[in-house]
PDB file of C-alpha atoms in Angstrom:
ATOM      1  CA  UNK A  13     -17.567 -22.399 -65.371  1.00  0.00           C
ATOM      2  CA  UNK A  14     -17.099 -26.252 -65.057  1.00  0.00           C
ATOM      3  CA  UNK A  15     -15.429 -26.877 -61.514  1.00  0.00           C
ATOM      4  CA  UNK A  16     -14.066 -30.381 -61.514  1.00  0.00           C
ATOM      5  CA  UNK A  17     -11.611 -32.667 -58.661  1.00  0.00           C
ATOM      6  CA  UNK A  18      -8.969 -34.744 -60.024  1.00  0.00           C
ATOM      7  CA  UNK A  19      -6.056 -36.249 -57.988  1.00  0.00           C
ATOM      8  CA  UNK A  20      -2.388 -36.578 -59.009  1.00  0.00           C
ATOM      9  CA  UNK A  21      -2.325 -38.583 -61.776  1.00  0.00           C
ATOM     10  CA  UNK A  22      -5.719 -38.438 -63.366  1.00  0.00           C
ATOM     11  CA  UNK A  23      -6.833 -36.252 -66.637  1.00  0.00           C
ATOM     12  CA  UNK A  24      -9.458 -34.021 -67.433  1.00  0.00           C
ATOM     13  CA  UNK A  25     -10.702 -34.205 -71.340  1.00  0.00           C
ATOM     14  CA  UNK A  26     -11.620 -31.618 -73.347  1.00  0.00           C
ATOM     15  CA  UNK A  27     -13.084 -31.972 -76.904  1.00  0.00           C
ATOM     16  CA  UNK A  28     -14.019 -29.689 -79.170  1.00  0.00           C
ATOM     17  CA  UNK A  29     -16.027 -29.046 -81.848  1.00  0.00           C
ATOM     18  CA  UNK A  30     -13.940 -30.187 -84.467  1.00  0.00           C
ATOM     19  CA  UNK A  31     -13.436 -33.310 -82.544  1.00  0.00           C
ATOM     20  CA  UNK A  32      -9.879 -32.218 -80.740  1.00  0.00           C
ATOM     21  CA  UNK A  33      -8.874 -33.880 -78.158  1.00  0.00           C
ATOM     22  CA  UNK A  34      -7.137 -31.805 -75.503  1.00  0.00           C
ATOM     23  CA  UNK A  35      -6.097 -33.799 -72.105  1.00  0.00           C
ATOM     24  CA  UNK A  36      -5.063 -32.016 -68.813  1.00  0.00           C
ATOM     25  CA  UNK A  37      -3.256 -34.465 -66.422  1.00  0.00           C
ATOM     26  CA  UNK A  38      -2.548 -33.525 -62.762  1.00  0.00           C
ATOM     27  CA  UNK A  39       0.749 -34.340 -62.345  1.00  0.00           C
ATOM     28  CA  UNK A  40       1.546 -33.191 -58.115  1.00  0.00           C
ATOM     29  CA  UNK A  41       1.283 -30.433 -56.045  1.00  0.00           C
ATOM     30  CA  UNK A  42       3.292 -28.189 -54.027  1.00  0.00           C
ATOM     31  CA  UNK A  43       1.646 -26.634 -51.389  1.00  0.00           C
ATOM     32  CA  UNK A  44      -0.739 -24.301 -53.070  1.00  0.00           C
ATOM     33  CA  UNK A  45       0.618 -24.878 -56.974  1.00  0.00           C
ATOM     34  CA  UNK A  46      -0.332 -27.733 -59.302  1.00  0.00           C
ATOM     35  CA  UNK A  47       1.497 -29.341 -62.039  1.00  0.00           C
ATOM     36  CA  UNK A  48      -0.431 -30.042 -64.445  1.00  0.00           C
ATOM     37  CA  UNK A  49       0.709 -31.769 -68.213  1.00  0.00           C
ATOM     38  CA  UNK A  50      -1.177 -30.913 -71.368  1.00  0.00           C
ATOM     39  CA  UNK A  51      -1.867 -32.666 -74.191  1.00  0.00           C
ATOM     40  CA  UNK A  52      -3.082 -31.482 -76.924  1.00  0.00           C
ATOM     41  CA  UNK A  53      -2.473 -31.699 -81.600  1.00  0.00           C
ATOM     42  CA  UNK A  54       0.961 -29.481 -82.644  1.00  0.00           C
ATOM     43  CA  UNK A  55      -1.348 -26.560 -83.957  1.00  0.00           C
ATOM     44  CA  UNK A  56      -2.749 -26.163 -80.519  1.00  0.00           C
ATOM     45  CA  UNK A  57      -1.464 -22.785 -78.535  1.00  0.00           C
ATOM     46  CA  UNK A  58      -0.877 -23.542 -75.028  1.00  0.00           C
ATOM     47  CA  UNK A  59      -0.156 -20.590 -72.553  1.00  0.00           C
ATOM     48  CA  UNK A  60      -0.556 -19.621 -69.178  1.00  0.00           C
ATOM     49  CA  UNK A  61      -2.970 -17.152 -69.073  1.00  0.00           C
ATOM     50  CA  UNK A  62      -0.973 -13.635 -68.347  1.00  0.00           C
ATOM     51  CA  UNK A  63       1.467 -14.918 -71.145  1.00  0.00           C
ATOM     52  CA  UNK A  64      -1.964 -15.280 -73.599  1.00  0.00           C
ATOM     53  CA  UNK A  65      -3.033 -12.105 -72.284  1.00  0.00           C
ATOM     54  CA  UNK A  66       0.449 -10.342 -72.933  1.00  0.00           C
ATOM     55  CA  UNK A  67       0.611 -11.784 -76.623  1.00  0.00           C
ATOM     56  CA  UNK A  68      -3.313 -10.490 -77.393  1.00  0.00           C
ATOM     57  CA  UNK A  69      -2.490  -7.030 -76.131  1.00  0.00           C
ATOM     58  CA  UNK A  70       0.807  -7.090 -78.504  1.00  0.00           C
ATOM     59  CA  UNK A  71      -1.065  -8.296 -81.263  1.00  0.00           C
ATOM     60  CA  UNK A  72      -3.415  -5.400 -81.500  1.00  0.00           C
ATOM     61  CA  UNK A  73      -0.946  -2.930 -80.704  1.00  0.00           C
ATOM     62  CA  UNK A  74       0.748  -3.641 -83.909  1.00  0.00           C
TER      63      UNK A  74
END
C-alpha cells in the first residue's frame, strides 16, 4: 500500500495501464472525514468501498 499526504486542495494521480488518468483531489475535512473529488473517463466505476463490496456479493449471487 502507497501511503501518501496531500492538503486541501491538492490531487493525487493515478494512471493505469492503459494510460487512464484517474485524479483524487482533497477537497476539506471535517474533523475525522475527508472530502475528496474524483476524476476519472465516463466508463470508470467509482464507489465507496462497502457499496463495491455490496454490488460484488449481488453479482455472484445471481
Amino acid at each position: 500500500m502507497l501511503i501518501l499526504t496531500r492538503r486541501t486542495g491538492e490531487t493525487i494521480v493515478i494512471e493505469t495501464p492503459s494510460g487512464e488518468v484517474v485524479e483524487v483531489t482533497v477537497l476539506g475535512n471535517n474533523g475525522p472525514q475527508i472530502r475528496m473529488g474524483v476524476t476519472a473517463p465516463n466508463h470508470t466505476s467509482i464507489d465507496r468501498e462497502e457499496i463495491y463490496k455490496r454490488k460484488k456479493a449481488e453479482a455472484s449471487h445471481g
